[in-house]
């Protein structure tokens, strides 16, 4: 009986560990997809900007504003108006 308890516990730990790993893997993939899409749109509107700068800019903006406006219905223009200083700081850091 003790042998089955240890086996059951090991299976539960493996399942929970895999689910936690999968959650963070999916979250990272979603973040990467958002950053790639943002970078592409940013470069379309600003063709003189290099891909590396656009990627760094989008990553910074996502880190600073992603959680704040995650479930918001506020449009992108409004967010840019409200958070102009943060987006400008991100752009300045990316250009360095």
PDB file of N, CA, C and O in Angstrom, residues 25-61:
ATOM      1  N   UNK A  25       5.409  28.305 -20.452  1.00  0.00           N
ATOM      2  CA  UNK A  25       5.836  28.192 -21.845  1.00  0.00           C
ATOM      3  C   UNK A  25       4.822  28.873 -22.764  1.00  0.00           C
ATOM      4  O   UNK A  25       5.195  29.650 -23.647  1.00  0.00           O
ATOM      5  N   UNK A  26       3.545  28.628 -22.534  1.00  0.00           N
ATOM      6  CA  UNK A  26       2.498  29.250 -23.344  1.00  0.00           C
ATOM      7  C   UNK A  26       2.482  30.756 -23.126  1.00  0.00           C
ATOM      8  O   UNK A  26       2.363  31.531 -24.074  1.00  0.00           O
ATOM      9  N   UNK A  27       2.644  31.184 -21.876  1.00  0.00           N
ATOM     10  CA  UNK A  27       2.669  32.618 -21.579  1.00  0.00           C
ATOM     11  C   UNK A  27       3.834  33.298 -22.298  1.00  0.00           C
ATOM     12  O   UNK A  27       3.674  34.386 -22.863  1.00  0.00           O
ATOM     13  N   UNK A  28       5.000  32.684 -22.304  1.00  0.00           N
ATOM     14  CA  UNK A  28       6.162  33.239 -22.986  1.00  0.00           C
ATOM     15  C   UNK A  28       5.931  33.292 -24.495  1.00  0.00           C
ATOM     16  O   UNK A  28       6.261  34.278 -25.151  1.00  0.00           O
ATOM     17  N   UNK A  29       5.309  32.241 -25.061  1.00  0.00           N
ATOM     18  CA  UNK A  29       5.030  32.222 -26.495  1.00  0.00           C
ATOM     19  C   UNK A  29       4.039  33.315 -26.883  1.00  0.00           C
ATOM     20  O   UNK A  29       4.193  33.954 -27.917  1.00  0.00           O
ATOM     21  N   UNK A  30       3.026  33.530 -26.059  1.00  0.00           N
ATOM     22  CA  UNK A  30       2.055  34.588 -26.324  1.00  0.00           C
ATOM     23  C   UNK A  30       2.749  35.941 -26.275  1.00  0.00           C
ATOM     24  O   UNK A  30       2.531  36.795 -27.138  1.00  0.00           O
ATOM     25  N   UNK A  31       3.597  36.143 -25.276  1.00  0.00           N
ATOM     26  CA  UNK A  31       4.324  37.411 -25.167  1.00  0.00           C
ATOM     27  C   UNK A  31       5.217  37.617 -26.383  1.00  0.00           C
ATOM     28  O   UNK A  31       5.263  38.716 -26.939  1.00  0.00           O
ATOM     29  N   UNK A  32       5.911  36.582 -26.819  1.00  0.00           N
ATOM     30  CA  UNK A  32       6.770  36.710 -27.987  1.00  0.00           C
ATOM     31  C   UNK A  32       5.955  37.037 -29.234  1.00  0.00           C
ATOM     32  O   UNK A  32       6.369  37.862 -30.052  1.00  0.00           O
ATOM     33  N   UNK A  33       4.780  36.413 -29.382  1.00  0.00           N
ATOM     34  CA  UNK A  33       3.930  36.692 -30.537  1.00  0.00           C
ATOM     35  C   UNK A  33       3.429  38.128 -30.523  1.00  0.00           C
ATOM     36  O   UNK A  33       3.362  38.778 -31.565  1.00  0.00           O
ATOM     37  N   UNK A  34       3.078  38.630 -29.342  1.00  0.00           N
ATOM     38  CA  UNK A  34       2.618  40.012 -29.216  1.00  0.00           C
ATOM     39  C   UNK A  34       3.747  40.975 -29.576  1.00  0.00           C
ATOM     40  O   UNK A  34       3.535  41.961 -30.291  1.00  0.00           O
ATOM     41  N   UNK A  35       4.944  40.688 -29.107  1.00  0.00           N
ATOM     42  CA  UNK A  35       6.087  41.554 -29.390  1.00  0.00           C
ATOM     43  C   UNK A  35       6.422  41.537 -30.881  1.00  0.00           C
ATOM     44  O   UNK A  35       6.695  42.586 -31.471  1.00  0.00           O
ATOM     45  N   UNK A  36       6.362  40.377 -31.520  1.00  0.00           N
ATOM     46  CA  UNK A  36       6.637  40.284 -32.955  1.00  0.00           C
ATOM     47  C   UNK A  36       5.605  41.085 -33.747  1.00  0.00           C
ATOM     48  O   UNK A  36       5.950  41.835 -34.666  1.00  0.00           O
ATOM     49  N   UNK A  37       4.337  40.954 -33.383  1.00  0.00           N
ATOM     50  CA  UNK A  37       3.273  41.695 -34.070  1.00  0.00           C
ATOM     51  C   UNK A  37       3.421  43.198 -33.862  1.00  0.00           C
ATOM     52  O   UNK A  37       3.295  43.986 -34.797  1.00  0.00           O
ATOM     53  N   UNK A  38       3.717  43.602 -32.636  1.00  0.00           N
ATOM     54  CA  UNK A  38       3.930  45.016 -32.325  1.00  0.00           C
ATOM     55  C   UNK A  38       5.108  45.558 -33.124  1.00  0.00           C
ATOM     56  O   UNK A  38       5.030  46.641 -33.716  1.00  0.00           O
ATOM     57  N   UNK A  39       6.194  44.814 -33.172  1.00  0.00           N
ATOM     58  CA  UNK A  39       7.391  45.239 -33.890  1.00  0.00           C
ATOM     59  C   UNK A  39       7.096  45.420 -35.370  1.00  0.00           C
ATOM     60  O   UNK A  39       7.535  46.388 -35.998  1.00  0.00           O
ATOM     61  N   UNK A  40       6.352  44.477 -35.936  1.00  0.00           N
ATOM     62  CA  UNK A  40       6.016  44.557 -37.356  1.00  0.00           C
ATOM     63  C   UNK A  40       5.174  45.810 -37.644  1.00  0.00           C
ATOM     64  O   UNK A  40       5.447  46.546 -38.588  1.00  0.00           O
ATOM     65  N   UNK A  41       4.168  46.059 -36.808  1.00  0.00           N
ATOM     66  CA  UNK A  41       3.325  47.242 -36.998  1.00  0.00           C
ATOM     67  C   UNK A  41       4.129  48.526 -36.794  1.00  0.00           C
ATOM     68  O   UNK A  41       3.941  49.496 -37.522  1.00  0.00           O
ATOM     69  N   UNK A  42       5.016  48.520 -35.804  1.00  0.00           N
ATOM     70  CA  UNK A  42       5.824  49.703 -35.524  1.00  0.00           C
ATOM     71  C   UNK A  42       6.747  50.010 -36.699  1.00  0.00           C
ATOM     72  O   UNK A  42       6.921  51.168 -37.083  1.00  0.00           O
ATOM     73  N   UNK A  43       7.340  48.974 -37.301  1.00  0.00           N
ATOM     74  CA  UNK A  43       8.226  49.174 -38.448  1.00  0.00           C
ATOM     75  C   UNK A  43       7.455  49.569 -39.704  1.00  0.00           C
ATOM     76  O   UNK A  43       7.985  50.270 -40.559  1.00  0.00           O
ATOM     77  N   UNK A  44       6.195  49.132 -39.820  1.00  0.00           N
ATOM     78  CA  UNK A  44       5.384  49.549 -40.968  1.00  0.00           C
ATOM     79  C   UNK A  44       5.076  51.035 -40.919  1.00  0.00           C
ATOM     80  O   UNK A  44       5.050  51.696 -41.955  1.00  0.00           O
ATOM     81  N   UNK A  45       4.821  51.549 -39.723  1.00  0.00           N
ATOM     82  CA  UNK A  45       4.521  52.974 -39.596  1.00  0.00           C
ATOM     83  C   UNK A  45       5.781  53.826 -39.533  1.00  0.00           C
ATOM     84  O   UNK A  45       5.720  55.020 -39.792  1.00  0.00           O
ATOM     85  N   UNK A  46       6.914  53.211 -39.177  1.00  0.00           N
ATOM     86  CA  UNK A  46       8.197  53.918 -39.096  1.00  0.00           C
ATOM     87  C   UNK A  46       9.260  53.111 -39.833  1.00  0.00           C
ATOM     88  O   UNK A  46      10.065  52.421 -39.204  1.00  0.00           O
ATOM     89  N   UNK A  47       9.297  53.183 -41.158  1.00  0.00           N
ATOM     90  CA  UNK A  47      10.213  52.317 -41.918  1.00  0.00           C
ATOM     91  C   UNK A  47      11.690  52.582 -41.653  1.00  0.00           C
ATOM     92  O   UNK A  47      12.523  51.726 -41.918  1.00  0.00           O
ATOM     93  N   UNK A  48      12.019  53.735 -41.107  1.00  0.00           N
ATOM     94  CA  UNK A  48      13.425  54.040 -40.840  1.00  0.00           C
ATOM     95  C   UNK A  48      13.949  53.350 -39.572  1.00  0.00           C
ATOM     96  O   UNK A  48      15.144  53.344 -39.306  1.00  0.00           O
ATOM     97  N   UNK A  49      13.057  52.755 -38.793  1.00  0.00           N
ATOM     98  CA  UNK A  49      13.436  52.093 -37.535  1.00  0.00           C
ATOM     99  C   UNK A  49      13.909  50.672 -37.828  1.00  0.00           C
ATOM    100  O   UNK A  49      13.274  49.921 -38.559  1.00  0.00           O
ATOM    101  N   UNK A  50      15.029  50.299 -37.224  1.00  0.00           N
ATOM    102  CA  UNK A  50      15.602  48.968 -37.352  1.00  0.00           C
ATOM    103  C   UNK A  50      14.773  47.948 -36.576  1.00  0.00           C
ATOM    104  O   UNK A  50      14.129  48.286 -35.586  1.00  0.00           O
ATOM    105  N   UNK A  51      14.775  46.695 -37.018  1.00  0.00           N
ATOM    106  CA  UNK A  51      13.999  45.637 -36.370  1.00  0.00           C
ATOM    107  C   UNK A  51      14.412  45.450 -34.906  1.00  0.00           C
ATOM    108  O   UNK A  51      13.576  45.270 -34.036  1.00  0.00           O
ATOM    109  N   UNK A  52      15.703  45.497 -34.642  1.00  0.00           N
ATOM    110  CA  UNK A  52      16.189  45.309 -33.272  1.00  0.00           C
ATOM    111  C   UNK A  52      15.653  46.400 -32.345  1.00  0.00           C
ATOM    112  O   UNK A  52      15.212  46.111 -31.228  1.00  0.00           O
ATOM    113  N   UNK A  53      15.649  47.628 -32.803  1.00  0.00           N
ATOM    114  CA  UNK A  53      15.137  48.739 -31.993  1.00  0.00           C
ATOM    115  C   UNK A  53      13.637  48.571 -31.778  1.00  0.00           C
ATOM    116  O   UNK A  53      13.131  48.768 -30.671  1.00  0.00           O
ATOM    117  N   UNK A  54      12.922  48.193 -32.833  1.00  0.00           N
ATOM    118  CA  UNK A  54      11.475  48.000 -32.716  1.00  0.00           C
ATOM    119  C   UNK A  54      11.154  46.873 -31.741  1.00  0.00           C
ATOM    120  O   UNK A  54      10.226  46.990 -30.928  1.00  0.00           O
ATOM    121  N   UNK A  55      11.923  45.783 -31.792  1.00  0.00           N
ATOM    122  CA  UNK A  55      11.703  44.665 -30.861  1.00  0.00           C
ATOM    123  C   UNK A  55      11.936  45.100 -29.414  1.00  0.00           C
ATOM    124  O   UNK A  55      11.139  44.777 -28.525  1.00  0.00           O
ATOM    125  N   UNK A  56      13.027  45.818 -29.169  1.00  0.00           N
ATOM    126  CA  UNK A  56      13.327  46.281 -27.811  1.00  0.00           C
ATOM    127  C   UNK A  56      12.265  47.263 -27.321  1.00  0.00           C
ATOM    128  O   UNK A  56      11.856  47.218 -26.157  1.00  0.00           O
ATOM    129  N   UNK A  57      11.817  48.140 -28.208  1.00  0.00           N
ATOM    130  CA  UNK A  57      10.775  49.106 -27.856  1.00  0.00           C
ATOM    131  C   UNK A  57       9.488  48.378 -27.469  1.00  0.00           C
ATOM    132  O   UNK A  57       8.894  48.659 -26.427  1.00  0.00           O
ATOM    133  N   UNK A  58       9.065  47.439 -28.291  1.00  0.00           N
ATOM    134  CA  UNK A  58       7.818  46.714 -28.023  1.00  0.00           C
ATOM    135  C   UNK A  58       7.915  45.875 -26.751  1.00  0.00           C
ATOM    136  O   UNK A  58       6.953  45.786 -25.984  1.00  0.00           O
ATOM    137  N   UNK A  59       9.071  45.282 -26.512  1.00  0.00           N
ATOM    138  CA  UNK A  59       9.263  44.501 -25.289  1.00  0.00           C
ATOM    139  C   UNK A  59       9.153  45.394 -24.057  1.00  0.00           C
ATOM    140  O   UNK A  59       8.506  45.036 -23.072  1.00  0.00           O
ATOM    141  N   UNK A  60       9.765  46.562 -24.116  1.00  0.00           N
ATOM    142  CA  UNK A  60       9.700  47.519 -23.003  1.00  0.00           C
ATOM    143  C   UNK A  60       8.269  47.987 -22.766  1.00  0.00           C
ATOM    144  O   UNK A  60       7.797  48.033 -21.629  1.00  0.00           O
ATOM    145  N   UNK A  61       7.578  48.341 -23.832  1.00  0.00           N
ATOM    146  CA  UNK A  61       6.192  48.807 -23.705  1.00  0.00           C
ATOM    147  C   UNK A  61       5.316  47.694 -23.152  1.00  0.00           C
ATOM    148  O   UNK A  61       4.481  47.917 -22.276  1.00  0.00           O
TER     149      UNK A  61
END
